CSV table of C-alpha atoms in Angstrom, one decimal:
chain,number,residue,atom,x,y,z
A,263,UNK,CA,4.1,-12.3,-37.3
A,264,UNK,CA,4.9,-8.8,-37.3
A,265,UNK,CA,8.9,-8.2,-37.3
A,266,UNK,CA,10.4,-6.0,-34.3
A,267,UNK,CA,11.3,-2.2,-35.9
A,268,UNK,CA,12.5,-0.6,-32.9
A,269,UNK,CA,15.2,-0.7,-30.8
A,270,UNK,CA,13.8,-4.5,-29.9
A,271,UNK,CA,15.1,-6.0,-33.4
A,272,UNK,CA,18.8,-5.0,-32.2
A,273,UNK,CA,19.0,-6.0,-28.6
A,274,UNK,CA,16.9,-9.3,-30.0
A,275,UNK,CA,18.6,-10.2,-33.0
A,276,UNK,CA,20.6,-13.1,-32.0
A,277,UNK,CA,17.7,-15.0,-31.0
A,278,UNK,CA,16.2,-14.7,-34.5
A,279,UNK,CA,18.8,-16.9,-35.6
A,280,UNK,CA,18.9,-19.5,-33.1
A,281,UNK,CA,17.3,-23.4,-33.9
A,282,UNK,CA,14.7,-23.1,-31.1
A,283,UNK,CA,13.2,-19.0,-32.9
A,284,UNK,CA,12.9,-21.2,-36.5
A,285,UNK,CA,11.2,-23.9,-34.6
A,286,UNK,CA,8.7,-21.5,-32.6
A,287,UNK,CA,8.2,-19.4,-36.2
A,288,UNK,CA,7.2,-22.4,-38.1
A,289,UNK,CA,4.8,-23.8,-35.2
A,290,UNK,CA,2.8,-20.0,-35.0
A,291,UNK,CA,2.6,-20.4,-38.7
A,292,UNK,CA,0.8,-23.2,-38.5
A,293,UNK,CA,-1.1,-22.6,-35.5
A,294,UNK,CA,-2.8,-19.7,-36.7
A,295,UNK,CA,-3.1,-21.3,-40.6
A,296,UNK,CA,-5.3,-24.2,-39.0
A,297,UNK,CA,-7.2,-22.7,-36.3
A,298,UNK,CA,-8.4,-19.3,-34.4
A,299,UNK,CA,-4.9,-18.0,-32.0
A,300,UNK,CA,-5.0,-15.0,-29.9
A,301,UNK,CA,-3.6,-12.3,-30.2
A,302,UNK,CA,-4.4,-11.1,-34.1
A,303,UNK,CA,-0.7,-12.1,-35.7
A,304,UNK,CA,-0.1,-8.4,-36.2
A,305,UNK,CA,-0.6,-7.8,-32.5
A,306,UNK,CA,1.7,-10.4,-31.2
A,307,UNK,CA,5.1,-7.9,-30.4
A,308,UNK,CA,2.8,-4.7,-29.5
A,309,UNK,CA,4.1,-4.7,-26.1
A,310,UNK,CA,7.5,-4.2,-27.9
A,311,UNK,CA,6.3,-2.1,-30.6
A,312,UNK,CA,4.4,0.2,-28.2
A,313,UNK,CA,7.2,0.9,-25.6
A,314,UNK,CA,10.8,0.6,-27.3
A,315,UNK,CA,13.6,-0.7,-24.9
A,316,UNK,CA,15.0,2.4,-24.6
A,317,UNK,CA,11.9,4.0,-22.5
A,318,UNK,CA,11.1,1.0,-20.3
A,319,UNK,CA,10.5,2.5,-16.8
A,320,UNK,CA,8.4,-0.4,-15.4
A,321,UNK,CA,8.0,-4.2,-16.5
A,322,UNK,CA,4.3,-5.9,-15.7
A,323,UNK,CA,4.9,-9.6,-16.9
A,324,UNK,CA,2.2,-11.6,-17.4
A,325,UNK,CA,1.5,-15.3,-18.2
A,326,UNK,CA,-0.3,-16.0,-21.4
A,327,UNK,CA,-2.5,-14.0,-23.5
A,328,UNK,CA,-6.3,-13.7,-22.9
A,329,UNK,CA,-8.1,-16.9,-24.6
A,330,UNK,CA,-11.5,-15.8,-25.3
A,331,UNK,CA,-12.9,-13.4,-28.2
A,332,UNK,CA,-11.4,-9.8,-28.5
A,333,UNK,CA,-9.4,-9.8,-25.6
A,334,UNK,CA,-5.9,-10.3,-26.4
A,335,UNK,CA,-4.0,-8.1,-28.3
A,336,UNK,CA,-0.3,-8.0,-27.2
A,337,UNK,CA,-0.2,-6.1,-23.7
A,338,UNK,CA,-0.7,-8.9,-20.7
A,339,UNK,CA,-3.7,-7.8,-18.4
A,340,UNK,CA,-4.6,-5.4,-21.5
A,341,UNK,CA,-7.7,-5.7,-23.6
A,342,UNK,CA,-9.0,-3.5,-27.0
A,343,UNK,CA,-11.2,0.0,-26.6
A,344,UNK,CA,-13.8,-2.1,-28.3
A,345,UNK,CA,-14.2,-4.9,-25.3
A,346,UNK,CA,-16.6,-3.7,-22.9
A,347,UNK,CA,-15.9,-6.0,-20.3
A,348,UNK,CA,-12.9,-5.7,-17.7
A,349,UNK,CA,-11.5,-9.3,-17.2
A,350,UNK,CA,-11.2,-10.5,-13.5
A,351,UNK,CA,-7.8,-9.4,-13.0
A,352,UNK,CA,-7.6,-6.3,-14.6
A,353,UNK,CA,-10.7,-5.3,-12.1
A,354,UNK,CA,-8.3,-6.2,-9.3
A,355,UNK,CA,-5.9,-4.4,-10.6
A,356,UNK,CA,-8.2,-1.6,-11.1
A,357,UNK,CA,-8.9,-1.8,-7.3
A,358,UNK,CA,-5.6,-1.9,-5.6
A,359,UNK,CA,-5.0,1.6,-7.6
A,360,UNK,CA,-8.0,3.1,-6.3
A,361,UNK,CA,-6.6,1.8,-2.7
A,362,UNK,CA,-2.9,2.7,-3.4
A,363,UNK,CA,-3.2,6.4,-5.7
A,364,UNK,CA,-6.5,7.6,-5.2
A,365,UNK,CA,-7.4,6.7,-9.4
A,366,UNK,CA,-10.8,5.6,-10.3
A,367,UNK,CA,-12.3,2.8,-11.9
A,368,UNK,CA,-12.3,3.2,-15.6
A,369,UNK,CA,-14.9,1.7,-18.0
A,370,UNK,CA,-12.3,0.0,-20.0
A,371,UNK,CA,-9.5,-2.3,-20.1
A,372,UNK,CA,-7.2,-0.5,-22.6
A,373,UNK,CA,-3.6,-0.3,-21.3
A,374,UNK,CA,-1.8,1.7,-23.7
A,375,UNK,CA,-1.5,4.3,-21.9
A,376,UNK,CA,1.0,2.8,-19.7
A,377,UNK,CA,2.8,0.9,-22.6
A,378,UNK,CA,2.6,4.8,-23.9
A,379,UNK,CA,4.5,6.0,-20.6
A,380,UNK,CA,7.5,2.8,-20.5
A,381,UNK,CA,5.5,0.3,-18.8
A,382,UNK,CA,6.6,-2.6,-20.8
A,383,UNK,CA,3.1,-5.0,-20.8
A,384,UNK,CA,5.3,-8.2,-21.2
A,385,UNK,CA,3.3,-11.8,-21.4
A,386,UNK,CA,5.8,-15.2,-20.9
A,387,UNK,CA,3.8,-16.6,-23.7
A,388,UNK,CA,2.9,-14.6,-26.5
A,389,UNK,CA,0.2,-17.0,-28.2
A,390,UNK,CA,-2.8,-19.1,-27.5
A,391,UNK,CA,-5.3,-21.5,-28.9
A,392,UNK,CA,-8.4,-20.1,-28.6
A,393,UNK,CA,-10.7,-20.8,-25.3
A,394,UNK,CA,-7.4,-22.8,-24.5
A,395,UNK,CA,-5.4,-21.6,-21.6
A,396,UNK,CA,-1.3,-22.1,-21.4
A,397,UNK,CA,-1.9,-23.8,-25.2
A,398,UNK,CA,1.0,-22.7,-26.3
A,399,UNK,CA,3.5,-23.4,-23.1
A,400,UNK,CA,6.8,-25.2,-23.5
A,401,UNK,CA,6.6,-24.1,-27.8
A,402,UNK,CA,9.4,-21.6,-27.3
A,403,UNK,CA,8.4,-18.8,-26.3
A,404,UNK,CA,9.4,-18.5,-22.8
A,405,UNK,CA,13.2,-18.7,-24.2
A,406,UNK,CA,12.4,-15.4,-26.3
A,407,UNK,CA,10.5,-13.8,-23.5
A,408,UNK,CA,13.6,-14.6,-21.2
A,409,UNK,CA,15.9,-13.1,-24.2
A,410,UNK,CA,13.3,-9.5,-23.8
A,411,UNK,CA,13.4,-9.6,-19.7
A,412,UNK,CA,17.9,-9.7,-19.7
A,413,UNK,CA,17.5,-6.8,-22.0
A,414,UNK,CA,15.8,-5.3,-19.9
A,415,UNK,CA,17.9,-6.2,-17.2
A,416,UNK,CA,20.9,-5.3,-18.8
A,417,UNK,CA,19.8,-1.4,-19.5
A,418,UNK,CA,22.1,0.7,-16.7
A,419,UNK,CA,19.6,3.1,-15.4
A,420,UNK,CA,16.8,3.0,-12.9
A,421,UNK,CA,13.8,0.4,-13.5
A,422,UNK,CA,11.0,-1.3,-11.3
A,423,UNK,CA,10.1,-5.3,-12.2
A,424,UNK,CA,6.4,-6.1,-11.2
A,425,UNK,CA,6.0,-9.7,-10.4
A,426,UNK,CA,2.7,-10.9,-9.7
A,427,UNK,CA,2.0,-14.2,-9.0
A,428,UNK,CA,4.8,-17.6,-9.0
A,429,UNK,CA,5.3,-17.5,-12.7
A,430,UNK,CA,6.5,-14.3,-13.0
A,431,UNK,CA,8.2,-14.5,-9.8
A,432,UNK,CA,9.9,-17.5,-11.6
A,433,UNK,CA,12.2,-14.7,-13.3
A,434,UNK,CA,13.4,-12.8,-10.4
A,435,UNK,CA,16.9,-14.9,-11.2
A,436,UNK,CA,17.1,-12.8,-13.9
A,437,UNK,CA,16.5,-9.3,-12.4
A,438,UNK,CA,19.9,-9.1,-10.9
A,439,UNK,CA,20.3,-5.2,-11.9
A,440,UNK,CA,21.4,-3.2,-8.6
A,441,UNK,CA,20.0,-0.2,-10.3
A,442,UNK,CA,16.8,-1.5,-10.6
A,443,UNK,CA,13.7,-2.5,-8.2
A,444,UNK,CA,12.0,-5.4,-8.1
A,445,UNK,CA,8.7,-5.8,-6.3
A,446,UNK,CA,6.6,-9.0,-5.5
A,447,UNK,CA,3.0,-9.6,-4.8
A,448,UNK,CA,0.3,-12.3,-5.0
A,449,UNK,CA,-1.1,-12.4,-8.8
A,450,UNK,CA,-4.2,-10.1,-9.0
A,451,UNK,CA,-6.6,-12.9,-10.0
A,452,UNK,CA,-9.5,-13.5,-8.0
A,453,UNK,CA,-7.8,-16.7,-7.1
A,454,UNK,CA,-4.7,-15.2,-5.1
A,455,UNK,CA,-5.6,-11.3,-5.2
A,456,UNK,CA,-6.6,-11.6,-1.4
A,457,UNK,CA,-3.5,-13.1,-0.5
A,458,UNK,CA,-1.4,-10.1,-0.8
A,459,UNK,CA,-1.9,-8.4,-4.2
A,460,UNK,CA,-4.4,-6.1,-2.4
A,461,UNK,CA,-2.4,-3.4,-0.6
A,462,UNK,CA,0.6,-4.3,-2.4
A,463,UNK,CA,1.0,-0.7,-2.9
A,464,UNK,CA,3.3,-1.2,-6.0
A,465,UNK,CA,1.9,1.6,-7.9
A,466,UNK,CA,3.1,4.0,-5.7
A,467,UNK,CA,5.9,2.3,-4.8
A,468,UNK,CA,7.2,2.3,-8.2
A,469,UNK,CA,6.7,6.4,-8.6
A,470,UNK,CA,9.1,6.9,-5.5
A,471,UNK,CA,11.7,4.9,-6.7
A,472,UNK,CA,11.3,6.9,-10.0
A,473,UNK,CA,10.8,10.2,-8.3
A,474,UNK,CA,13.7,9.3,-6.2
A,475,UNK,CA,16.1,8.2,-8.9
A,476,UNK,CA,15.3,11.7,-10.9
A,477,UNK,CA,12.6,9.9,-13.5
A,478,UNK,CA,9.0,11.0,-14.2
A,479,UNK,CA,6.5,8.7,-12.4
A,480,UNK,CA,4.1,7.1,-14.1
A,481,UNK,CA,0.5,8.2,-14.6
A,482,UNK,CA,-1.8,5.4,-13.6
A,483,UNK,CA,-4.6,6.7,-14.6
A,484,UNK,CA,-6.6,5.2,-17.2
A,485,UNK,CA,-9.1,7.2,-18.6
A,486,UNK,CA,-12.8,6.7,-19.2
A,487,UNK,CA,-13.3,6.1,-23.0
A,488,UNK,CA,-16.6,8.0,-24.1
A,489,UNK,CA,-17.2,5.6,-26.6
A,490,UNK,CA,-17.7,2.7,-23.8
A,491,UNK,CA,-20.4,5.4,-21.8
């Protein structure tokens, strides 16, 4: 696993130390020595390594990584440039922008972007077994992502929380920041997107609570790659 360089390693440090980190190490190690885990080791902390603590603006959690072939790579709803499908959600996701902003439907489903801008593209669970959904649940985890998510909490200056779905609104608890703004919505699956995740309107929402607190919005727009034309 690739260590944290940024600003991460320091608000995160203690939990490097703690009994339930070595177990969690030790159990990746071997997951990933014996059979095929998503993300690519190196890939696990790139939603960390792509948007330092420091810039957060937004937080998208997400559940677990993506379990089938070159999907995952560390950014939940996120997959690589070279992936030319769009998984389910993302689409939705994709839609409700169109609705909410006005943006088009790119031909990708690479979010850096975003991660690029402060939109910190957190999972709960950071690894899977291959074509194995939640596989990794319950290993540990969820205690480090909880460590990331009261860092975030803690930083005294205007962010918006994105929870989609009951597991991520399972954190709310821990989004007690006055400062910040936390918005709720049916997860964007096709599952539950009808149910409330379509005309959400948290995309806009989130730039006037920005605009309004003096940040610069977000740009949602993801652009068309020409190598996916």
């Amino acid at each position: 696993m690739a260590m944290l360089s940024n600003d991460w390693s320091k608000a995160v440090a203690e939990e490097f130390k703690k009994p339930y980190y070595k177990e969690l190490y030790q159990f990746v190690r071997e997951e990933y020595a014996k059979t095929v885990i998503y993300p690519p080791a190196d890939d696990i902390f790139n939603a960390m390594h792509f948007t330092p603590l420091k810039n957060v603006k937004a937080l998208i959690l997400g559940q677990d990584p993506y379990h089938n072939v070159n999907q995952a790579h560390g950014l939940s709803f996120s997959v690589p440039l070279s992936q030319k499908e769009i998984p389910p959600s993302l689409v939705n996701i994709y839609k409700e922008l169109q609705d909410d902003l006005g943006c088009y439907i790119p031909n990708h489903g690479y979010l850096k972007k975003w991660a690029d801008q402060g939109v910190l593209l957190l999972n709960t669970v950071l690894t899977v077994r291959a074509h194995q959904a939640n596989s990794h649940q319950g290993k540990g985890w969820e205690k480090f992502t909880d460590a990331i998510i009261q860092a975030v909490n803690a930083q005294d200056r205007p962010i918006v929380c994105l929870l989609w779905g009951k597991p991520a609104q399972s954190k709310a608890s821990m989004l007690t920041n006055p400062k910040h703004l936390v918005l709720k919505a049916p997860h964007p699956s096709p599952l539950s997107a009808y149910r409330g995740f379509f005309g959400c309107r948290h995309f806009s929402q989130a730039n006037e609570f920005l605009v309004a607190n003096g940040v610069e919005p977000i740009d949602w727009q993801i652009e068309n790659s020409e190598s996916n034309t």
